[in-house]
Coordinates of C-alpha atoms in Angstrom, one line a residue:
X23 CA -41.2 14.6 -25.3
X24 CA -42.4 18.2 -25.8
X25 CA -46.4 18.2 -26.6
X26 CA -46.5 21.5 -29.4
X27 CA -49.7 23.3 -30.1
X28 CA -50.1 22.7 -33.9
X29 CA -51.7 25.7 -34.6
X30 CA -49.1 27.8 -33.2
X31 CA -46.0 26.1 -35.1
X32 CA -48.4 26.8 -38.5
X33 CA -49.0 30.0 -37.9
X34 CA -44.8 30.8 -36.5
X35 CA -44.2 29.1 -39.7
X36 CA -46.5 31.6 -42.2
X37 CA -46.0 34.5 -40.0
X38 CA -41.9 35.2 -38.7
X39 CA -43.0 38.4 -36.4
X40 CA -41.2 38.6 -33.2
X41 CA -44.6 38.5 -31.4
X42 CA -45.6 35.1 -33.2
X43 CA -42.0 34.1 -32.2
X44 CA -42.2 34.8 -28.7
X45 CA -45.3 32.4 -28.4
X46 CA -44.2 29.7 -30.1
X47 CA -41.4 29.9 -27.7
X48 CA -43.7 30.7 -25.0
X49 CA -45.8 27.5 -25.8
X50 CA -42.3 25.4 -25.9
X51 CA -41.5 26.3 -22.8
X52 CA -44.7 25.3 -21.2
X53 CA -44.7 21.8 -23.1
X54 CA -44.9 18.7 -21.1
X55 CA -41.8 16.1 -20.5
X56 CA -43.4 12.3 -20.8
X57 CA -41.2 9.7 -19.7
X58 CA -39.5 7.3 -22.1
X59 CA -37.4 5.3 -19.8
X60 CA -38.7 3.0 -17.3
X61 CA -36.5 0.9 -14.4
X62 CA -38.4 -1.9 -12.7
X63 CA -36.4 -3.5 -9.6
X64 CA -37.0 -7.1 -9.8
X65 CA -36.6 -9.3 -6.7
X66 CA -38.1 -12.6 -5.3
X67 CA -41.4 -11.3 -3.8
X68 CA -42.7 -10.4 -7.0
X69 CA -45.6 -12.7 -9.2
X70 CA -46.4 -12.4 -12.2
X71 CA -49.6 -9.9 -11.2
X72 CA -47.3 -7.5 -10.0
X73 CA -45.2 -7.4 -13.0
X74 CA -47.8 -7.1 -15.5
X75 CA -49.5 -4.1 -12.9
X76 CA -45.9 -2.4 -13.4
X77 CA -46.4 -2.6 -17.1
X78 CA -49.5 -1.4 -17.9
X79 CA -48.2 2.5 -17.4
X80 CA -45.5 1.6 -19.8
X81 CA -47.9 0.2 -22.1
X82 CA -50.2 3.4 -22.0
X83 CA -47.5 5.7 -22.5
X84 CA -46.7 3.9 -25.8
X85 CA -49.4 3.8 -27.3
X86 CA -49.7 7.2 -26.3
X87 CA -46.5 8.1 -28.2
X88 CA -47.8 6.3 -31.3
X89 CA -51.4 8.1 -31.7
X90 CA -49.5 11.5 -31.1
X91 CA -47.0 11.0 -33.7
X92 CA -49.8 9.2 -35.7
X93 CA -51.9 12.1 -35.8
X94 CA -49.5 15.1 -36.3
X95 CA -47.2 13.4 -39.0
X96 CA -49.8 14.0 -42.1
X97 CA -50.0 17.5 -40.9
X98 CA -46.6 18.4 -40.4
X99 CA -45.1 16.9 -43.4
X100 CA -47.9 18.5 -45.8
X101 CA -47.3 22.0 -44.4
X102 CA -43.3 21.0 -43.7
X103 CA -42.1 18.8 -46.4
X104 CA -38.0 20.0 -45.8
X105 CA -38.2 18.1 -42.6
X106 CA -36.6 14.6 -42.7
X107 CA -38.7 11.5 -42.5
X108 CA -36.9 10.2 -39.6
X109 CA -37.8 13.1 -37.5
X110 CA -41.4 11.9 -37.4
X111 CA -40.4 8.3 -35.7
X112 CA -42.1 6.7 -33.2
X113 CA -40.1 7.8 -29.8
X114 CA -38.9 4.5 -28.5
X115 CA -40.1 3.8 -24.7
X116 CA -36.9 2.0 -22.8
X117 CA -37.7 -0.2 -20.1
X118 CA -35.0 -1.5 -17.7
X119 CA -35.5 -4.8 -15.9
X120 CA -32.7 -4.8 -13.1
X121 CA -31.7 -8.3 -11.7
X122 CA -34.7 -10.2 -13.6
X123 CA -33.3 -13.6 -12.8
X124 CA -33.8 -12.9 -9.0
X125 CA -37.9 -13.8 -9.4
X126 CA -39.5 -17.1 -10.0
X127 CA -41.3 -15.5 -13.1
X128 CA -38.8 -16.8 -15.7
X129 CA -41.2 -17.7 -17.8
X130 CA -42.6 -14.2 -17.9
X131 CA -39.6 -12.6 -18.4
X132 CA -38.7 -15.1 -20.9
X133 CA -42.4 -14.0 -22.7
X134 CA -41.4 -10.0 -22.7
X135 CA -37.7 -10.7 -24.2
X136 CA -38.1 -12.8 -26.4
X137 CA -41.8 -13.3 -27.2
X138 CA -42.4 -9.4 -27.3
X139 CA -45.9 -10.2 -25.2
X140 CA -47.3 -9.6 -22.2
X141 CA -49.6 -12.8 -21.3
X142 CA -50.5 -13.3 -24.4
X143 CA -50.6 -10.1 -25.7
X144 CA -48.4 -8.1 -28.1
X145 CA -46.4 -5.2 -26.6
X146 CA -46.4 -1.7 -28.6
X147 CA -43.4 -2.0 -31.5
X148 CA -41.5 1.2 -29.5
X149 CA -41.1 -0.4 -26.5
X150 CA -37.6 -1.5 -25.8
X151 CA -36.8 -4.2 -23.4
X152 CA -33.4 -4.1 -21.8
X153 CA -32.4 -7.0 -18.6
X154 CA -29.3 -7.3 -16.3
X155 CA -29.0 -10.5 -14.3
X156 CA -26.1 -12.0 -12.1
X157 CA -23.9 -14.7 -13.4
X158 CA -25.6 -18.1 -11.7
X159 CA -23.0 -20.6 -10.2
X160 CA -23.1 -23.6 -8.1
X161 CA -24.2 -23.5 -4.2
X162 CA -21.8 -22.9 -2.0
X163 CA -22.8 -25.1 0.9
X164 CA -21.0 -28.2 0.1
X165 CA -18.3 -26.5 1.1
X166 CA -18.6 -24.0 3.7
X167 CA -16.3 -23.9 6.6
X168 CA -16.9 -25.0 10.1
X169 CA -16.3 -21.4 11.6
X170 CA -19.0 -18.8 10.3
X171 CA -16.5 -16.2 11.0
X172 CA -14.6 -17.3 8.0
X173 CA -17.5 -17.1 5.5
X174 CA -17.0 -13.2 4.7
X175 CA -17.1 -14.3 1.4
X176 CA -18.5 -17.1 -1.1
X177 CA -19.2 -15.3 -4.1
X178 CA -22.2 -16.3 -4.8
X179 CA -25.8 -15.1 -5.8
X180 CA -29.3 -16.4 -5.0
X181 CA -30.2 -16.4 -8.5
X182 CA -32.0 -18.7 -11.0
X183 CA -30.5 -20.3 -14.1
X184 CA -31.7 -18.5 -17.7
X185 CA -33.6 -20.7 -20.2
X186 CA -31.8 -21.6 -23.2
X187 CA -33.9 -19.0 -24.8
X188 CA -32.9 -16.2 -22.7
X189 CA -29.0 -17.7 -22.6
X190 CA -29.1 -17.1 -26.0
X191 CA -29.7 -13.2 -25.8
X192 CA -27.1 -13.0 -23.0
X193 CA -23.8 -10.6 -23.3
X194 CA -21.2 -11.2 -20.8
X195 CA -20.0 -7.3 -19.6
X196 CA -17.4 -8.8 -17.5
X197 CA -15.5 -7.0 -15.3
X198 CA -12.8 -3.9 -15.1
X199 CA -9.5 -5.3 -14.9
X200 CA -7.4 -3.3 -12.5
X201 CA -6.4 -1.1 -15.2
X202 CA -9.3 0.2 -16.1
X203 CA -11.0 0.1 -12.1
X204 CA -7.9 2.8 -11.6
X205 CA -9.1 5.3 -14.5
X206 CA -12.6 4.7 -13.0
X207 CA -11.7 5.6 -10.0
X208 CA -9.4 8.5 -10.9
X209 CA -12.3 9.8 -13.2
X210 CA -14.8 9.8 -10.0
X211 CA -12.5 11.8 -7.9
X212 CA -12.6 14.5 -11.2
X213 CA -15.9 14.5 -10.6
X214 CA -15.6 15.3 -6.7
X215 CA -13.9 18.6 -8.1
X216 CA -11.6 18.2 -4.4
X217 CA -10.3 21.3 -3.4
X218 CA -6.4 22.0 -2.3
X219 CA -6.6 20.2 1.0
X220 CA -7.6 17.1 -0.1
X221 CA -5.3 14.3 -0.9
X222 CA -3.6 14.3 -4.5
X223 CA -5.3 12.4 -7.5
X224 CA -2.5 9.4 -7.3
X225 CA -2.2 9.1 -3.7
X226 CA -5.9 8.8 -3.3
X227 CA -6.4 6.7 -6.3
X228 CA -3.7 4.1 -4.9
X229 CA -5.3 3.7 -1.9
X230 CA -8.7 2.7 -3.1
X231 CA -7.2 0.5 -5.9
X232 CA -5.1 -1.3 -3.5
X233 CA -7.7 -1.8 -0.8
X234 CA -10.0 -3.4 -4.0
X235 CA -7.0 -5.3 -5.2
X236 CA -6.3 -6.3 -1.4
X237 CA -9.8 -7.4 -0.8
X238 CA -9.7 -9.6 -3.9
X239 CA -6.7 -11.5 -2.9
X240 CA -8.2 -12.1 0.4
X241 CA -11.2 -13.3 -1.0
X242 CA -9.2 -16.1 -2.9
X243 CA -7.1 -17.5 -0.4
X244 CA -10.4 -17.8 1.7
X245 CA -12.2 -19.8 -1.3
X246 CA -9.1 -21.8 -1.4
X247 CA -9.1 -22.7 2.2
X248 CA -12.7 -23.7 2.0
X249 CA -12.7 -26.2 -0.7
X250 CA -12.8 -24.3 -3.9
X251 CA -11.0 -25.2 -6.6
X252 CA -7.9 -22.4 -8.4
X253 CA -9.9 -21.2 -11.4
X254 CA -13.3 -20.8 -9.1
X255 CA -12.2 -19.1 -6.1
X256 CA -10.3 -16.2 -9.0
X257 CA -14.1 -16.1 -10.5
X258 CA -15.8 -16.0 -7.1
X259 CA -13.0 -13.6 -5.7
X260 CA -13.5 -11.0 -8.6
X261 CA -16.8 -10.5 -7.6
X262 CA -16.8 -9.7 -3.5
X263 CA -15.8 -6.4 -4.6
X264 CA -16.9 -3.7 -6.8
X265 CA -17.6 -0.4 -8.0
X266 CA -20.2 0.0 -5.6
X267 CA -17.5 -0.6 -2.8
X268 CA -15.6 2.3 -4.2
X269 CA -18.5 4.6 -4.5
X270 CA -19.2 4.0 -0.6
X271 CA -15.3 5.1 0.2
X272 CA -16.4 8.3 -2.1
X273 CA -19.5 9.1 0.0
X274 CA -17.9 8.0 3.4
X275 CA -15.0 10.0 2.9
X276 CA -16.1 12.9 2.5
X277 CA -18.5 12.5 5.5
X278 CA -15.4 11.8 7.6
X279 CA -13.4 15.0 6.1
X280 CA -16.8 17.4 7.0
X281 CA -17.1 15.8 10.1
X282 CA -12.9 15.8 11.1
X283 CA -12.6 19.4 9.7
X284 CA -15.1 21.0 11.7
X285 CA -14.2 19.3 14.8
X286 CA -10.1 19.8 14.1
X287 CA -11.8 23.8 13.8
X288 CA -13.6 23.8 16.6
X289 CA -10.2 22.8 18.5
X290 CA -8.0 25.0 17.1
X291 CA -10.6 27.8 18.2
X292 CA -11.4 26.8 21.4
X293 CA -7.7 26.3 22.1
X294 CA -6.7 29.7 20.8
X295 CA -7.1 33.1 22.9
X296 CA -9.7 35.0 21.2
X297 CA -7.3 35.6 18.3
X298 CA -8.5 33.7 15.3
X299 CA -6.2 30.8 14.4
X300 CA -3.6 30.6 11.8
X301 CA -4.7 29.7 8.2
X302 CA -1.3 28.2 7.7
X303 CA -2.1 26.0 10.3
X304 CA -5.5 25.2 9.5
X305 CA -4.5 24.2 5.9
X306 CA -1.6 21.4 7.5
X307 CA -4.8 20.3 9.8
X308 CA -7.0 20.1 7.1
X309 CA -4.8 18.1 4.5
X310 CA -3.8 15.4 7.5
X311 CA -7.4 14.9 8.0
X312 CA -8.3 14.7 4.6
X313 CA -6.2 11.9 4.5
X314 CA -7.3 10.1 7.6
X315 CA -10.8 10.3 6.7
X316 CA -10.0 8.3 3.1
X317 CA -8.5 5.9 5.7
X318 CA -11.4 5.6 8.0
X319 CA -13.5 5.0 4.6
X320 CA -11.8 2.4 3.4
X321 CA -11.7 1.1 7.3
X322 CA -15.6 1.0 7.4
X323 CA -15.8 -0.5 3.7
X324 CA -13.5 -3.1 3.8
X325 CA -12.1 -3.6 6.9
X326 CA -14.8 -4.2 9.4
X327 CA -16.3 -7.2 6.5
X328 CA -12.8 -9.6 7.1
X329 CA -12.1 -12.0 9.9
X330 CA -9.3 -11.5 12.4
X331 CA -6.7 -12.8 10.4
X332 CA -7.3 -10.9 7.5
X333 CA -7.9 -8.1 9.5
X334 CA -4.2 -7.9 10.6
X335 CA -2.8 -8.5 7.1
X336 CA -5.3 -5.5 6.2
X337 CA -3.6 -3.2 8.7
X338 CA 0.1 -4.5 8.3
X339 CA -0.8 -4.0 4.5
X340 CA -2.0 -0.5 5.1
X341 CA 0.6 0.4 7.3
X342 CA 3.2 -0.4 4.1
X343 CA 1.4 1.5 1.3
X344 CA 1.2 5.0 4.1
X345 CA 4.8 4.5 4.7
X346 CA 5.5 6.9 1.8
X347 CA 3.6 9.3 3.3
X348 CA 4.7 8.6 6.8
X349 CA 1.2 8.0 7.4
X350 CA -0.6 7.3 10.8
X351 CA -1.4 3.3 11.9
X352 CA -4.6 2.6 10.4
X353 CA -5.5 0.6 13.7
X354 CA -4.8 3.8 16.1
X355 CA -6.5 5.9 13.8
X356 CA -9.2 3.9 13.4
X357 CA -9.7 2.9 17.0
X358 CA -9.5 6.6 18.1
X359 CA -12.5 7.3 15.9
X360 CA -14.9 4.4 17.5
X361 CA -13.7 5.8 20.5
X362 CA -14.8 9.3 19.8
X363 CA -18.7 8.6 19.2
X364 CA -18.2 6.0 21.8
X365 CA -18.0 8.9 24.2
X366 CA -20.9 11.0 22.7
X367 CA -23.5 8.5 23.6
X368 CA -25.3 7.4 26.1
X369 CA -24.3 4.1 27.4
X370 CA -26.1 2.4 30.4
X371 CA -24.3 1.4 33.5
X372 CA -23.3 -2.3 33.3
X373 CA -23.4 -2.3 29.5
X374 CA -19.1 -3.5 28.8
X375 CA -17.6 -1.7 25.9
X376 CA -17.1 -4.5 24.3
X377 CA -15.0 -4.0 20.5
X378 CA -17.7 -6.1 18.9
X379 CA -20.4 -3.4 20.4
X380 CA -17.4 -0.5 19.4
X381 CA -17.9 -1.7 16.1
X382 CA -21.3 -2.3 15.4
X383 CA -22.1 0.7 16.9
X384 CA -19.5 2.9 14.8
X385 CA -21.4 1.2 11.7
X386 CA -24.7 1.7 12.6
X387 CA -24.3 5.4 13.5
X388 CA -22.5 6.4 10.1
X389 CA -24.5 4.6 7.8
X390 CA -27.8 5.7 9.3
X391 CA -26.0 9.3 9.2
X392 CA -25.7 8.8 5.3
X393 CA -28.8 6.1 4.8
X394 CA -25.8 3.5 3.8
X395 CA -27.5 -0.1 3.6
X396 CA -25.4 -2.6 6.3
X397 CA -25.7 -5.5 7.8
X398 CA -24.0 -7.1 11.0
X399 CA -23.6 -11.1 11.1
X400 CA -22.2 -11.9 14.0
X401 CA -22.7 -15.3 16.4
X402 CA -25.2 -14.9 18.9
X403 CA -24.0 -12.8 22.1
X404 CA -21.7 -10.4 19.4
X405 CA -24.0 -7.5 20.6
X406 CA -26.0 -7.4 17.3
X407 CA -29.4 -6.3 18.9
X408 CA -27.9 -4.4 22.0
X409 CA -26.0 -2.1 19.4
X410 CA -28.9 -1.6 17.8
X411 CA -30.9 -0.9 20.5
X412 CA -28.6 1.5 21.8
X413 CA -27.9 3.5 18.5
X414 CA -32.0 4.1 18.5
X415 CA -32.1 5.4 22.0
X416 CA -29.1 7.4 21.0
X417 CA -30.9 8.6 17.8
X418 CA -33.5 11.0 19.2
X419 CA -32.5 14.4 18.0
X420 CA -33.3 16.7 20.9
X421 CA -34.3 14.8 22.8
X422 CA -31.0 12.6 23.0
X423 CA -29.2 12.4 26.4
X424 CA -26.4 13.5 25.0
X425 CA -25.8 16.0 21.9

């Protein structure tokens, strides 16, 4: 919202010199933005103190909003009267509340929605209240499996039920069929603007649709084998993946093509005599590991998250939908890469190189690299804490034993 000087839009308005325009210009240029959209992250640690201490900003800059427009309206439309009514509105001030039934404070939220108050008291009319929440299903424990290696998935959410009240203000989005995931998906790698070497819009498209699609069906049998009933485990199973999955391969992949490229360089110089290598042959090197870093990415997204059953349908799977492109195993590949930072840390003497401690490792290291949330569940003695450990005595810039 742009805060004019009235005095200068009068004057621009009775005088049209070129000086009087250039301030008025001047003075829009040096105007103020004020917010008018607001996103509050709900969770379980907040009380009802908190919330109503987020609010009180919001409050102030409505009310704000309202005395400005209040007090410049009379003037404006006197000396302006061609200007539309609607242009001298109230600006509406949007407020987001992101997973609001993740808190205890129902109630509350149930007071702002529908109530339009904030204990007890009315909000400003041009404040606009908007909530997500999860859907809420039945607990999963009843039916858990004896093997907490096979609970990679229960699609569920520790969420509260709505109140009728708010049930009554709820719209279902849904979820993207597989139709529409793939123009999603194709429309995100538009917006990567990928250059020749990369993989083509289809090929890489496939990949991430079928590793989504893949995942889903994996999710079902599981929910199947665990007690769930058909029409559940589809419900639960559409949920364990998601766009948020896909926007990982995005930002993963194209960590692994930097990172792949400049090493694959780096080779092809040191490995030449001081003649510079071929471009012709840095553009074959280039597309190959393009690819194999979209197949690392999806390796680290959904991969490393199934159990070892899974896990070799996931390659054998893989292995099929490359075959096209006569495409590298998935498991060489992707053991060749753990393998690589293996070797540029230090490990301690008597420490086994365990594939648990490969893996954990490998995860810890790339999503620190690109501040990726992850965590590792794993039975106790899976080298949770030692790979941990390791990765932050690896982690010392500098001062690392090794570069």
């Amino acid at each position: 919202l742009l805060e004019f000087n009235y005095g200068m839009v009068l004057k621009a308005h009775e005088d049209c010199s070129p000086k009087t325009t250039t301030e008025l210009l001047k003075a829009i240029l040096d105007g103020h933005t004020r917010e008018t959209f607001f996103k509050i992250n709900i969770h379980a640690a907040l009380t009802p103190e908190v919330i109503q201490a987020k609010f009180e900003p919001i409050i102030e800059r409505a009310l704000a909003l309202q005395e400005a427009v209040q007090t410049r309206t009379e003037d404006f439309r006197l000396h302006f009267p061609r200007i539309p009514l609607q242009a001298f509105s109230v600006p509406l001030v949007t407020v987001f509340l992101d997973e609001v039934n993740t808190s205890s404070c129902i109630g509350l939220f149930k007071e702002l929605l529908v109530d339009k108050t904030l204990d007890g008291k009315p909000l400003p009319e041009n404040i606009f209240l908007v909530a997500a929440c999860n859907p809420h299903r039945s607990s999963s424990v009843a039916v858990r499996s004896d093997s907490s290696r096979e609970d990679w998935v229960l699609g569920s959410y520790y969420v509260r039920p709505l109140p009728p009240s708010l049930r009554f203000l709820l719209w279902d989005y849904g979820a993207l069929d597989e139709k529409r995931e793939r123009e999603y998906i194709e429309q995100k790698i538009a917006m990567l603007k990928k250059t020749e070497v990369s993989l083509s819009v289809q090929q890489l498209t496939g990949l991430i649709a079928w590793s989504q699609k893949l995942m889903r069906l994996f999710a079902k049998e599981q929910l199947l084998k665990v007690g769930f009933d058909f029409d559940e485990a589809c419900t639960r199973a559409s949920s364990c993946v998601s766009q948020r999955d896909i926007q990982r391969v995005f930002i993963l992949g194209e960590f692994f093509e930097k990172s792949r490229v400049s090493r694959a360089r780096n080779q092809l110089v040191s490995a030449s005599s001081p003649t510079k290598p071929s471009s012709d042959l840095l553009l074959r090197s280039e597309t190959a590991l393009s690819r194999h870093s979209i197949i690392l990415a999806l390796g680290l997204v959904y991969y490393l998250r199934l159990d070892t059953v899974f896990r070799m349908q996931f390659c054998q799977e893989l292995v099929n939908q490359e075959r096209g492109s006569k495409g590298e195993a998935f498991l060489s590949l992707f053991e060749a890469e753990m393998d690589f930072y293996m070797k540029q840390m230090h490990i301690p003497t008597g420490i086994a190189k365990t594939q648990a401690l490969k893996e954990n490792l490998f995860a810890i290291m790339i999503c620190s690299a690109l501040r990726l949330p992850l965590i590792i569940v794993g039975a106790p003695g899976s080298s949770k804490t030692l790979s941990f450990n390791l990765a932050t005595n690896n982690l010392k810039g500098a001062e690392s034993r090794m570069q």
